[in-house]
Tab-separated table of C-alpha atoms and ligand atoms in Angstrom:
chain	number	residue	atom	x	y	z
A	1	UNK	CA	14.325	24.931	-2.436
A	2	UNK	CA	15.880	21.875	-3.810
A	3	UNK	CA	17.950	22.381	-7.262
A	4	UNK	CA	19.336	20.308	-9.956
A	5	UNK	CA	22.309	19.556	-8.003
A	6	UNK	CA	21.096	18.481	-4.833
A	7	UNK	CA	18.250	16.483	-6.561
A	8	UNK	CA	21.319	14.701	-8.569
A	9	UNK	CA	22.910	14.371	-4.753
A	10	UNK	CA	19.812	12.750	-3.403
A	11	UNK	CA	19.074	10.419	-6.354
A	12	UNK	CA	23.013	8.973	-5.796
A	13	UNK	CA	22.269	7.979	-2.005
A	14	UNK	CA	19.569	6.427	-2.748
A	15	UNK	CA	21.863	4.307	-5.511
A	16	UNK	CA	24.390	4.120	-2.907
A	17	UNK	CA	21.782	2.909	-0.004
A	18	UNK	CA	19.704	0.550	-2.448
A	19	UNK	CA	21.979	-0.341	-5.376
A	20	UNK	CA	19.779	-1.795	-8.215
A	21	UNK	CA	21.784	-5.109	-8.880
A	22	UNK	CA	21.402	-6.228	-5.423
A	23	UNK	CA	18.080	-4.614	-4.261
A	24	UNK	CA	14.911	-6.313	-5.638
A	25	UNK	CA	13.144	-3.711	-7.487
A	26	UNK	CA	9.870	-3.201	-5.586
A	27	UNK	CA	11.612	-2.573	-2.637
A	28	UNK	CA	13.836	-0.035	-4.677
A	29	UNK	CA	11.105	1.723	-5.936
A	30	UNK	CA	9.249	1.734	-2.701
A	31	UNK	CA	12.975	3.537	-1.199
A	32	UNK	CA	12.711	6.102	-4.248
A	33	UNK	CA	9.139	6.754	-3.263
A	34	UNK	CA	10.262	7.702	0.422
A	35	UNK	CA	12.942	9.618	-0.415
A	36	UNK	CA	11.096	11.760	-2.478
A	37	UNK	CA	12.445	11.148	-6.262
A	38	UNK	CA	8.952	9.713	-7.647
A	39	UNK	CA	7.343	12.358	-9.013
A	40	UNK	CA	9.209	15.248	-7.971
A	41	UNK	CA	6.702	17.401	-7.810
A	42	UNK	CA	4.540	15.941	-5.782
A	43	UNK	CA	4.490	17.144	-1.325
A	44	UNK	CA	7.345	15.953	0.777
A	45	UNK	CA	6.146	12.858	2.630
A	46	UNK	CA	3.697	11.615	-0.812
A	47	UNK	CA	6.702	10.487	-3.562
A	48	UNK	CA	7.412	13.722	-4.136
A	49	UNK	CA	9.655	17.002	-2.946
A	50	UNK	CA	7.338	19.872	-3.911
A	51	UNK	CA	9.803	21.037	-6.248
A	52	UNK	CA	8.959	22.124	-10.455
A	53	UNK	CA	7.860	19.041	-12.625
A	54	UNK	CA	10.784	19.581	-14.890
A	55	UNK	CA	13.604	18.444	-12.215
A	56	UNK	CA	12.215	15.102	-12.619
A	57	UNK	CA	14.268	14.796	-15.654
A	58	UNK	CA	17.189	15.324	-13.472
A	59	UNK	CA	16.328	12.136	-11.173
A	60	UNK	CA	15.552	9.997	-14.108
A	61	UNK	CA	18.587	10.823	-16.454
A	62	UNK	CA	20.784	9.519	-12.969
A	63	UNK	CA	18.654	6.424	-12.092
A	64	UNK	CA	18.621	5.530	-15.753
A	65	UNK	CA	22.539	5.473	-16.290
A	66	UNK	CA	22.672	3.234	-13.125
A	67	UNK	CA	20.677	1.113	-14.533
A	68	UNK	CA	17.585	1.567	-11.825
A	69	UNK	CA	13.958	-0.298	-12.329
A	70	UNK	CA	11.212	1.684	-13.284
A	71	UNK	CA	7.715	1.159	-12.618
A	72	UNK	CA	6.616	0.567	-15.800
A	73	UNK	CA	4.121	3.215	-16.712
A	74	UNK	CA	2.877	1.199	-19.791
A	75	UNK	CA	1.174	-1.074	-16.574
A	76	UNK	CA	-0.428	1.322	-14.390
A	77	UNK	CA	-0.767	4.427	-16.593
A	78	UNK	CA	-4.580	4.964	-15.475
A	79	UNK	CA	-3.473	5.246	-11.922
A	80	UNK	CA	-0.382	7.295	-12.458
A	81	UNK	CA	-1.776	9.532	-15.224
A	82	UNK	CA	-5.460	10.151	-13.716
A	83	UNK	CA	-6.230	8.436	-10.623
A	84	UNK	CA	-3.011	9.953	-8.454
A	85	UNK	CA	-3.318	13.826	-9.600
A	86	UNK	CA	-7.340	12.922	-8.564
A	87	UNK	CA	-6.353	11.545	-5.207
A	88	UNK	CA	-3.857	14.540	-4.516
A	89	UNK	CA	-5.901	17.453	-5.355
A	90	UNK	CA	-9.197	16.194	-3.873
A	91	UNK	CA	-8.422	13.335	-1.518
A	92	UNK	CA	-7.871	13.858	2.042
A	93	UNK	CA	-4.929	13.245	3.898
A	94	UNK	CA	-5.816	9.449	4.930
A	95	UNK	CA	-6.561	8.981	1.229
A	96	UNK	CA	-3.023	10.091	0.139
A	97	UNK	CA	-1.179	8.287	2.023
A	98	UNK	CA	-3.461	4.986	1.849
A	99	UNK	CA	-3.911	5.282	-2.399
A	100	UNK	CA	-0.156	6.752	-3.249
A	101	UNK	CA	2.387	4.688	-2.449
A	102	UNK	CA	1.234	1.633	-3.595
A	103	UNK	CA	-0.473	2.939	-6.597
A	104	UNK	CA	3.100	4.412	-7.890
A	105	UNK	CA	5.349	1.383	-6.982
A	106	UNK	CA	2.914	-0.846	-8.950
A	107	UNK	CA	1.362	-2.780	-6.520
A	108	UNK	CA	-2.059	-1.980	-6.891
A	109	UNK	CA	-3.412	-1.211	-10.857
A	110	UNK	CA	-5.744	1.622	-11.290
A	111	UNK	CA	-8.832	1.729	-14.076
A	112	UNK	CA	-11.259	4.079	-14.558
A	113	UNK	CA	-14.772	3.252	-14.575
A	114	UNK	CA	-16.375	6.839	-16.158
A	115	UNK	CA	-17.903	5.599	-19.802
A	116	UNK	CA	-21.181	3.584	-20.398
A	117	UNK	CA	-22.880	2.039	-22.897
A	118	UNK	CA	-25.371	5.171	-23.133
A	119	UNK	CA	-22.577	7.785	-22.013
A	120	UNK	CA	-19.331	8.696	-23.697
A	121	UNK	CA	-18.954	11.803	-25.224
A	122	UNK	CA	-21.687	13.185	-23.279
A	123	UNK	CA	-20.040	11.719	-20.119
A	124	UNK	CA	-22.558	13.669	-17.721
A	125	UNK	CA	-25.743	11.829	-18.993
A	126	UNK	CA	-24.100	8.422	-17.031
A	127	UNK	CA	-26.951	6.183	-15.205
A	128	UNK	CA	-25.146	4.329	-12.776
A	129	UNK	CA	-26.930	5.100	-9.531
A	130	UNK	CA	-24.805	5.419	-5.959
A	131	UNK	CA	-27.434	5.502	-3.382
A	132	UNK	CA	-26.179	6.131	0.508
A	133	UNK	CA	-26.412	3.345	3.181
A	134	UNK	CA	-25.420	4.214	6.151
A	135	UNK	CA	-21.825	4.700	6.294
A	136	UNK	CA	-21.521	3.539	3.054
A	137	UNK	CA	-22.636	3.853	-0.796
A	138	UNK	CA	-24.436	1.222	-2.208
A	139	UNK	CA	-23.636	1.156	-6.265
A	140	UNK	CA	-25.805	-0.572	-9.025
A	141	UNK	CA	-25.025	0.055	-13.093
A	142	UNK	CA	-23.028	-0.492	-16.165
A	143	UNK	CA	-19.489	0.620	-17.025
A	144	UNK	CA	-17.301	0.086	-20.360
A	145	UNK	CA	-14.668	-0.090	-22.466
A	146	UNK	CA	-12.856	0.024	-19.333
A	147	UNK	CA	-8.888	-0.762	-19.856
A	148	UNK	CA	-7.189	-3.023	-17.707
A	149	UNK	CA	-10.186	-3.620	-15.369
A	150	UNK	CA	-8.817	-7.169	-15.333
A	151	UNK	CA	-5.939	-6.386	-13.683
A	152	UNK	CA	-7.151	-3.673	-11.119
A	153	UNK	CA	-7.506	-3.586	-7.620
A	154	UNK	CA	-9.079	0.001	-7.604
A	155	UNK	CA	-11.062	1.779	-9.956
A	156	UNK	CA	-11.520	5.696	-10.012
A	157	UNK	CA	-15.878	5.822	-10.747
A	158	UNK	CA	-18.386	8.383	-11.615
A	159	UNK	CA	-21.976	7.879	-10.218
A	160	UNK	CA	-25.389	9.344	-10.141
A	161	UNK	CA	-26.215	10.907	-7.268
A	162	UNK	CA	-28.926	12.797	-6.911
A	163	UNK	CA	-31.037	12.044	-10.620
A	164	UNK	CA	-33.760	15.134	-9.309
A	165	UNK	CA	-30.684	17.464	-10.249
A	166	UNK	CA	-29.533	18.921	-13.610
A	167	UNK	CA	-27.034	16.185	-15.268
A	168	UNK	CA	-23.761	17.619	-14.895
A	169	UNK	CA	-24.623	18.648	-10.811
A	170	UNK	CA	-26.147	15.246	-8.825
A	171	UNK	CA	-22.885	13.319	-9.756
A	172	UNK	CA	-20.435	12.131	-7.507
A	173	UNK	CA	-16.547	10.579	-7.204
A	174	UNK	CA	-15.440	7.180	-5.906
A	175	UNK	CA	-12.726	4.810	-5.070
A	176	UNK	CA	-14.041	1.236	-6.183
A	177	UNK	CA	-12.299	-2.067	-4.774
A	178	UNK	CA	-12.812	-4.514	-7.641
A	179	UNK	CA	-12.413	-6.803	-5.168
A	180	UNK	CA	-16.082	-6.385	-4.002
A	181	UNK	CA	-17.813	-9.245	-5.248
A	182	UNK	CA	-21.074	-6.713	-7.164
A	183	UNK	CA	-17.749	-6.342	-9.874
A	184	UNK	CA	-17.986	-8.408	-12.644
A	185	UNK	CA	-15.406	-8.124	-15.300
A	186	UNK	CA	-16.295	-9.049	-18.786
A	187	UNK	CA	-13.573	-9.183	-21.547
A	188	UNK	CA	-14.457	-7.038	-24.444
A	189	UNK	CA	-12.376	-8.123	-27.789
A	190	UNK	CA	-10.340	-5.219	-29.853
A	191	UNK	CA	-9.878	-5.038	-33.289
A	192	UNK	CA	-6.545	-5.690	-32.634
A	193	UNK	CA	-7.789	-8.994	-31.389
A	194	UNK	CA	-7.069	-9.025	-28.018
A	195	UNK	CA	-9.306	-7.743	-25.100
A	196	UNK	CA	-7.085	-4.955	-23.248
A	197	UNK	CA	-10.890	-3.428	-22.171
A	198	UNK	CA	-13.576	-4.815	-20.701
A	199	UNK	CA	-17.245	-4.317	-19.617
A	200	UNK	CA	-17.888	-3.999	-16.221
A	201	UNK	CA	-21.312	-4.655	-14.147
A	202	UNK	CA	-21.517	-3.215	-10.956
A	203	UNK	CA	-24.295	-5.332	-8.589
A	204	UNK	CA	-25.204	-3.636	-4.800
A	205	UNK	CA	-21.186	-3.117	-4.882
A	206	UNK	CA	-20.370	-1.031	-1.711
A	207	UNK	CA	-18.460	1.873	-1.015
A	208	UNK	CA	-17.724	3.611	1.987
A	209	UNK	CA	-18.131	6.929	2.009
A	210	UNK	CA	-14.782	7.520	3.195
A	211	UNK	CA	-13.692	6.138	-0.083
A	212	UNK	CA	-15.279	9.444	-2.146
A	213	UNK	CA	-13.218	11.973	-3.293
A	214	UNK	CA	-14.415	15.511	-3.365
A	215	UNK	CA	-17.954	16.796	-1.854
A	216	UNK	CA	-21.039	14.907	-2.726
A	217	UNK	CA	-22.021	16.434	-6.065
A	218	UNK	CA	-19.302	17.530	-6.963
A	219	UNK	CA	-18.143	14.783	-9.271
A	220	UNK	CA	-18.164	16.330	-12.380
A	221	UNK	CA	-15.723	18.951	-11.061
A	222	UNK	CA	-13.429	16.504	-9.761
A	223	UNK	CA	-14.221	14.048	-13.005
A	224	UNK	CA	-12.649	17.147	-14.999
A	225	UNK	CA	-9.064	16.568	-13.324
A	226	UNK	CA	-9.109	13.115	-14.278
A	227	UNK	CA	-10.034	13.933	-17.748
A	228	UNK	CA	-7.692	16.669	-18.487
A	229	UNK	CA	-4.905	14.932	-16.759
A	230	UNK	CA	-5.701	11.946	-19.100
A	231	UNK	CA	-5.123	14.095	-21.860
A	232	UNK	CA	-1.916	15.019	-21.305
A	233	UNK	CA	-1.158	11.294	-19.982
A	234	UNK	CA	-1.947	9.941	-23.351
A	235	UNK	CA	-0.929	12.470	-25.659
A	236	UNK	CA	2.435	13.881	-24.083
A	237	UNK	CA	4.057	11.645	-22.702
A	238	UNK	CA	7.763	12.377	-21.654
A	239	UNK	CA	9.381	10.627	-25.226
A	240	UNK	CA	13.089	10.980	-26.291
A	241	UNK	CA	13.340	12.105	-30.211
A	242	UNK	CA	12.284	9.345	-32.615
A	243	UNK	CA	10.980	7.643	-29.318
A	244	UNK	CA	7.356	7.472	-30.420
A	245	UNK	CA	5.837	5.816	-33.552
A	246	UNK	CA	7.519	7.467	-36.032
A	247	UNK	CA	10.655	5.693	-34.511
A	248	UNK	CA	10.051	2.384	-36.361
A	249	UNK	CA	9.423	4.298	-39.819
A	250	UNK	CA	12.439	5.905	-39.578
A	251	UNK	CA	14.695	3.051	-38.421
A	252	UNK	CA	12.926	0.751	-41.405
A	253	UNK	CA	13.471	4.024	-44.001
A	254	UNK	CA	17.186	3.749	-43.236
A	255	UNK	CA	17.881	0.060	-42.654
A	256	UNK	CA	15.743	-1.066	-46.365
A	257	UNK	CA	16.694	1.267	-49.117
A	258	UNK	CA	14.877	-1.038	-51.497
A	259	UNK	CA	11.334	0.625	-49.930
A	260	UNK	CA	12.285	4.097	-50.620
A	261	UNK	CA	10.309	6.033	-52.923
A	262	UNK	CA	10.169	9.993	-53.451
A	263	UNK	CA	6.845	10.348	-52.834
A	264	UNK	CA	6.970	7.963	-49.424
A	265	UNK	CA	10.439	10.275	-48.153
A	266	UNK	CA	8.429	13.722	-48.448
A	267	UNK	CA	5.709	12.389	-46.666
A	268	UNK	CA	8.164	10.836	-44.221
A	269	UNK	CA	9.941	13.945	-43.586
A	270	UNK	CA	6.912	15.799	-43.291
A	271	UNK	CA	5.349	13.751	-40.558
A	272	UNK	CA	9.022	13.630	-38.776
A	273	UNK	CA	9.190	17.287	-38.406
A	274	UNK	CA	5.839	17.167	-37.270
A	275	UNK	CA	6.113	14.509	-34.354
A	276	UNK	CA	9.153	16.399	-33.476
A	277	UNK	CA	6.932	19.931	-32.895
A	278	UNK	CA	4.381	17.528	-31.142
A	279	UNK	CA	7.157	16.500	-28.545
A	280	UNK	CA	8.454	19.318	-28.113
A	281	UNK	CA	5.274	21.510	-27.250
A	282	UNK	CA	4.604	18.139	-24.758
A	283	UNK	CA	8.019	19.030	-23.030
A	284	UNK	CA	7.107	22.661	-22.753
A	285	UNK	CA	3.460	21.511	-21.788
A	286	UNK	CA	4.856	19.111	-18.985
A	287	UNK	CA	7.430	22.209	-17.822
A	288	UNK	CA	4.612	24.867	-17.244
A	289	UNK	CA	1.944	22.030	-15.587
A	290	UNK	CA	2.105	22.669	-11.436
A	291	UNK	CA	0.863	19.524	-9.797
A	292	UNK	CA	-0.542	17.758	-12.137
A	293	UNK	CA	-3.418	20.546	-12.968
A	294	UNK	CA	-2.936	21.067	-16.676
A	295	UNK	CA	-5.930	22.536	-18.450
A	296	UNK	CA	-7.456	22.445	-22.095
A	297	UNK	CA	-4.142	22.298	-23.846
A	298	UNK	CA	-3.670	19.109	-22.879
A	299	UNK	CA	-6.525	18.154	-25.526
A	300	UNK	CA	-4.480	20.286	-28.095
A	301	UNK	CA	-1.760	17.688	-27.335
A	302	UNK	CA	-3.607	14.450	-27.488
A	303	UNK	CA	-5.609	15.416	-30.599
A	304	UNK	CA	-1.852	15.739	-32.511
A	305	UNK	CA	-1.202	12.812	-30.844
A	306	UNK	CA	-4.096	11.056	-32.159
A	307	UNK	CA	-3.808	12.222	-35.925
A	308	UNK	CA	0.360	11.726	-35.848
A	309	UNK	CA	-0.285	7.970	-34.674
A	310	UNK	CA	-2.636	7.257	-37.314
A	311	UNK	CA	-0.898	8.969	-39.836
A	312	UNK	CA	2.700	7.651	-38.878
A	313	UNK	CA	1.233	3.999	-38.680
A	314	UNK	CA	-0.476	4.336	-41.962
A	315	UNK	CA	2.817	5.493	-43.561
A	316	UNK	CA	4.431	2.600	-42.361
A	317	UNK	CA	2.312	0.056	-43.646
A	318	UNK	CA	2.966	1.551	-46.979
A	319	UNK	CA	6.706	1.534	-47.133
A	320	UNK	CA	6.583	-1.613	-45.491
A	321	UNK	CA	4.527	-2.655	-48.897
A	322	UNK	CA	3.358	-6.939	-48.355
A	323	UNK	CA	5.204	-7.203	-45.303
A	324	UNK	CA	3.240	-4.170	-43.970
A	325	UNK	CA	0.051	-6.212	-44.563
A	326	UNK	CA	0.765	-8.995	-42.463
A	327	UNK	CA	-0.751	-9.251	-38.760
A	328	UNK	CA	0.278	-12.397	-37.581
A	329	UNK	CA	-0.697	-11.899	-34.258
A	330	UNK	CA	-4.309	-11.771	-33.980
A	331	UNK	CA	-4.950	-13.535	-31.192
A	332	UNK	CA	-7.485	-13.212	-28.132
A	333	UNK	CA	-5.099	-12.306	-25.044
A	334	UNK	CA	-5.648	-10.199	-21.979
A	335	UNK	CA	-2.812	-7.739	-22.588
A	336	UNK	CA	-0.580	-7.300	-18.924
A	337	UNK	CA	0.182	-3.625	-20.363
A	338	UNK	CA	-0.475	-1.145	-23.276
A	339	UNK	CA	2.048	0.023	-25.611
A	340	UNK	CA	1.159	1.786	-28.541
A	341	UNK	CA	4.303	2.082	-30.381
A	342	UNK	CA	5.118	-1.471	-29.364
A	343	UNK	CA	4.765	-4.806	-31.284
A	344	UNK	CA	4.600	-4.795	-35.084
A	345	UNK	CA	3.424	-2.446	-37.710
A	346	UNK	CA	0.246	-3.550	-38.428
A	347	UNK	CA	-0.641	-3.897	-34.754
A	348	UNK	CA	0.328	-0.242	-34.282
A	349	UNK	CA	-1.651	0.570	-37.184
A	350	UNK	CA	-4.604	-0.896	-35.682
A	351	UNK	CA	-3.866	0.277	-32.540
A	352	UNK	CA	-3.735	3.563	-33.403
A	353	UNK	CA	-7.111	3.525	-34.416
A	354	UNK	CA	-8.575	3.503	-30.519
A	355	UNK	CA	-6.045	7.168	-30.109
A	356	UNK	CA	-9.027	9.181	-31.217
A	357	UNK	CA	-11.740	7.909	-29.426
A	358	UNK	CA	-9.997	7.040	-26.041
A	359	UNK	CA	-9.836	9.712	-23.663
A	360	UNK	CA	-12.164	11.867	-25.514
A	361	UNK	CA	-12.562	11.475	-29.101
A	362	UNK	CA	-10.738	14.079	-31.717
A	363	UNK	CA	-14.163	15.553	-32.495
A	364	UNK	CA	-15.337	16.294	-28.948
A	365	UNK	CA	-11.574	17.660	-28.071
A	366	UNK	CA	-11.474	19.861	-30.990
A	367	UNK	CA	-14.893	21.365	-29.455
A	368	UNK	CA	-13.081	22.113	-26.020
A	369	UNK	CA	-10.273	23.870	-28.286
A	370	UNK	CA	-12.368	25.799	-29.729
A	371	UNK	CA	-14.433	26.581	-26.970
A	372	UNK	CA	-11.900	26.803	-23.837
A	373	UNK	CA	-8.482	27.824	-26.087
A	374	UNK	CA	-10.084	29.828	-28.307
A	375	UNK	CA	-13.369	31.277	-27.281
A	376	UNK	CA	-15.257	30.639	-29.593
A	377	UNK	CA	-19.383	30.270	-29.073
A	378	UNK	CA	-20.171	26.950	-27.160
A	379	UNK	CA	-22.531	24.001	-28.877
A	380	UNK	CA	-26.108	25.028	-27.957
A	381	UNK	CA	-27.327	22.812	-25.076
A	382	UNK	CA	-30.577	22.492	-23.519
A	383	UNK	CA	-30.368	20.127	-21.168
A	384	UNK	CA	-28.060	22.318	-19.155
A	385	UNK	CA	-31.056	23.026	-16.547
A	386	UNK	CA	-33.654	20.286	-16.755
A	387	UNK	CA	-33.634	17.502	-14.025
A	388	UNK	CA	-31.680	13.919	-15.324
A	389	UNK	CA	-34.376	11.924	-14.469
A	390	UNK	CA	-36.065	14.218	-17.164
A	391	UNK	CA	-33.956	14.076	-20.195
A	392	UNK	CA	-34.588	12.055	-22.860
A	393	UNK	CA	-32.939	8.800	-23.036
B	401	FAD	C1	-8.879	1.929	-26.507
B	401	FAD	C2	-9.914	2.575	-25.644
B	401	FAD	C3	-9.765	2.568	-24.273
B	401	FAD	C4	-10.736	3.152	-23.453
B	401	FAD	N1	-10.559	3.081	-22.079
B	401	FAD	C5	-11.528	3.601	-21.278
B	401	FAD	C6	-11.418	3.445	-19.856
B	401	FAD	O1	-10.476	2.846	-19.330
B	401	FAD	N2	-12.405	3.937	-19.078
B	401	FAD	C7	-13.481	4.606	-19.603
B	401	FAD	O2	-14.318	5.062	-18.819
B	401	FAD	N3	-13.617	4.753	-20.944
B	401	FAD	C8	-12.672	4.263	-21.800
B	401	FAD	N4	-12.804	4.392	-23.164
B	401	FAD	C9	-14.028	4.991	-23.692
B	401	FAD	C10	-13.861	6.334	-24.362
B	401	FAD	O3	-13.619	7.367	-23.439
B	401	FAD	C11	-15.168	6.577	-25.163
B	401	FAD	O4	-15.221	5.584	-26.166
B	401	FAD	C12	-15.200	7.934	-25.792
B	401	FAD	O5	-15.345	8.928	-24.806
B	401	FAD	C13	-16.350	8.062	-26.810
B	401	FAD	O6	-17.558	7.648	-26.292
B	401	FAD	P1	-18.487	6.622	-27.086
B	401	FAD	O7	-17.654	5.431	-27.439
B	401	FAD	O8	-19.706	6.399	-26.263
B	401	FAD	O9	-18.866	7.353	-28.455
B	401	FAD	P2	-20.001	8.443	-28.666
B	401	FAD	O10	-19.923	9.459	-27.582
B	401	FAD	O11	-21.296	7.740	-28.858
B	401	FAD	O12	-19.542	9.118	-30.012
B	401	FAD	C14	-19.842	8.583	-31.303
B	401	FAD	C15	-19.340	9.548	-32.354
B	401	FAD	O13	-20.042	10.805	-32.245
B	401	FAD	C16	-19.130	11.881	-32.139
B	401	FAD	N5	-19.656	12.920	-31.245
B	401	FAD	C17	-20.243	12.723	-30.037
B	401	FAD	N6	-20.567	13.918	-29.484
B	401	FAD	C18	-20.159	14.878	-30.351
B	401	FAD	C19	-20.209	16.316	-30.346
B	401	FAD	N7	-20.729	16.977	-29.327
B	401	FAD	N8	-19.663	16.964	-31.407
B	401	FAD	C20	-19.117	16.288	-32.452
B	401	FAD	N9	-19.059	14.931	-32.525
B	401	FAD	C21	-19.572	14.242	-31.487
B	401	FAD	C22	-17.861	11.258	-31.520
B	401	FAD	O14	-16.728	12.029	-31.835
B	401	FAD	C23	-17.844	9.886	-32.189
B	401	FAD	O15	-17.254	9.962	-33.466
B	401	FAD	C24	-11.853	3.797	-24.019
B	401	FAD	C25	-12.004	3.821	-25.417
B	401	FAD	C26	-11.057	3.212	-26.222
B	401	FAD	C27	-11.251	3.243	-27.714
């Protein structure tokens, strides 16, 4: 069993082997993947050590202070937030090693192709047909609001197989190349003005079947990793204090006096404490996850998430009084990465707006609270047991 120490050991060797100012920083991170320091966590031979989740805060606090790159999980969140826990509890062996390496180093962008125009909420209702061919799937539908489908090489999809079962049973899990030339990306613009999603038409596209993850079937099961996983990826991330958006409320509170107001510093301190509760339960979320399993807590943590943001943002605007109004940025550009806390105030403020509807909206999470954290009686549902190609659409 590895400790603190001997992680802190291993992490200087590989400074000492690969030092940052003279390696170039792919090959740096691809040297941190081998030896193990990615995501601690993770088996021996796949990034990782198969030691607890929380050492990892061990490696980065050393490769930090050197001064080490990162890989930038603002870029490829989709693949190292959802599509990698996916691969590793349900891919085989070929899979892991094939998908991993390059999906952490940053070579090859992840997005997730799961909503549709007539499935969101109720992901399980999704249309898009995978029909077998041979050694391979052949797939026909639509996808959308799909972030950073521009920029992907693989895409993590959900597709109808078998429509004579009940919904939630005759789907099944893929690795799409949106190389194959059935994907067509279509820009789709934000409020924010930019187009960091997209809609995305998938023509005869072909998979092989040794690109599926989990049985045939099985997809929702294996769809429910992803989701919870994404959860937890957008609503606890590892932040230091003051490191989300109430960071640039606070900093603009103490820098220009002249915006104070009593009624704008109880508010302020109220919503402070509160991010600060919402980090720290992440932390202790992220210490008691295994491998990347969490469960319906994770939706706890994204919901807070999703108010905090909105609510922090919204405060902002306010103190920042005219200046708070201003967007001067609205302009149609396909983003390269996704930072909520990032740009100015009123991008974050409309920004913050998507929080509650991506990754499950704040309505449909509260119902998996209340059913799966709390017990209380599920929604009535009667389509539970009728064929899909039955249901109403
Ligand atoms: C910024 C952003 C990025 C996204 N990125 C991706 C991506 O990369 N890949 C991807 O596949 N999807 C992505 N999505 C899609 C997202 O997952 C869906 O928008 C979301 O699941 C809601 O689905 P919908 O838009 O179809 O709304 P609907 O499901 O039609 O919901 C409409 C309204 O009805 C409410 N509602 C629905 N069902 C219930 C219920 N049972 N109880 C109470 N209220 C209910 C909802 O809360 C919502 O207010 C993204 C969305 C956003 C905003």
């Amino acid at each position: 069993m590895t400790d603190a120490a001997e992680l802190r050991t291993l992490t200087r060797e590989l400074l000492e082997a690969h030092p940052p100012a003279a390696t170039e920083p792919l090959d740096f991170l691809k040297a941190r993947f081998d030896a193990g320091l990615a995501w601690v966590h993770y088996p021996v031979g796949l990034g990782g050590l198969d030691v607890p989740r929380s050492l990892q805060a061990v490696v980065d606090a050393e490769l930090a202070a050197a001064g080490a790159p990162d890989n930038d999980p603002r870029r490829i969140g989709i693949g190292l937030g959802m599509a990698a826990p996916t691969v590793l509890a349900y891919g085989t062996e070929e899979q892991k090693r094939r998908f991993l390496r390059p999906l952490w180093v940053g070579e090859e962008v992840w997005c997730q192709l799961f909503s549709e125009p007539g499935a969101g909420s109720d992901l399980a209702a999704l249309g898009t047909r995978a029909v077998r061919d041979g050694d391979d799937w052949v797939v026909d539908g639509q996808k959308v609001w799909t972030s950073s489908a521009h920029l992907a090489r693989w895409a993590i999809l959900i597709a109808r197989t078998d429509p004579g079962l009940p919904k939630h049973r005759g789907i099944s899990y893929f690795i799409c190349d949106m190389t194959d030339p059935g994907v067509e990306v279509r820009p789709l613009r934000q409020i924010t003005g930019e187009a960091e999603f997209n809609e995305v038409f998938l023509t005869g596209v072909r998979i092989p079947d040794a690109h599926r993850l989990g049985e045939v079937g099985e997809g929702w099961k294996v769809a429910q990793t992803t989701l919870m996983n994404e959860r937890v990826s957008i609503g606890g991330m590892r932040i230091p204090r003051e490191g989300g958006m109430i960071g640039p409320v606070a900093r603009a509170w103490r820098e220009r006096p002249e915006l104070r107001t009593h009624d704008l510093h109880q508010r302020l301190l109220s919503l402070w404490v509160e991010a600060e509760v919402a980090r720290l339960t992440g932390e202790r979320l992220r210490q008691q996850l295994v491998a990347g399993q969490p469960g319906p807590e994770g939706s706890g943590m994204k919901l807070a998430f999703a108010r905090l943001n909105q609510e922090i943002s919204g405060l902002e605007v306010e103190l920042l009084g005219q200046d708070g109004l201003l967007y001067s940025d609205w302009t149609m550009r396909r983003p390269e990465l996704v930072d909520f806390t990032g740009r100015d105030a009123g991008y974050r403020y409309l920004r913050s707006k998507g929080n509650s509807i991506e990754g499950g909206t704040s309505e449909v999470l509260l119902n998996i609270v209340a059913e799966r954290v709390l017990g209380l009686p599920a929604e009535p549902r009667n389509d539970k047991d009728v064929a899909w190609k039955d249901l109403a659409r």
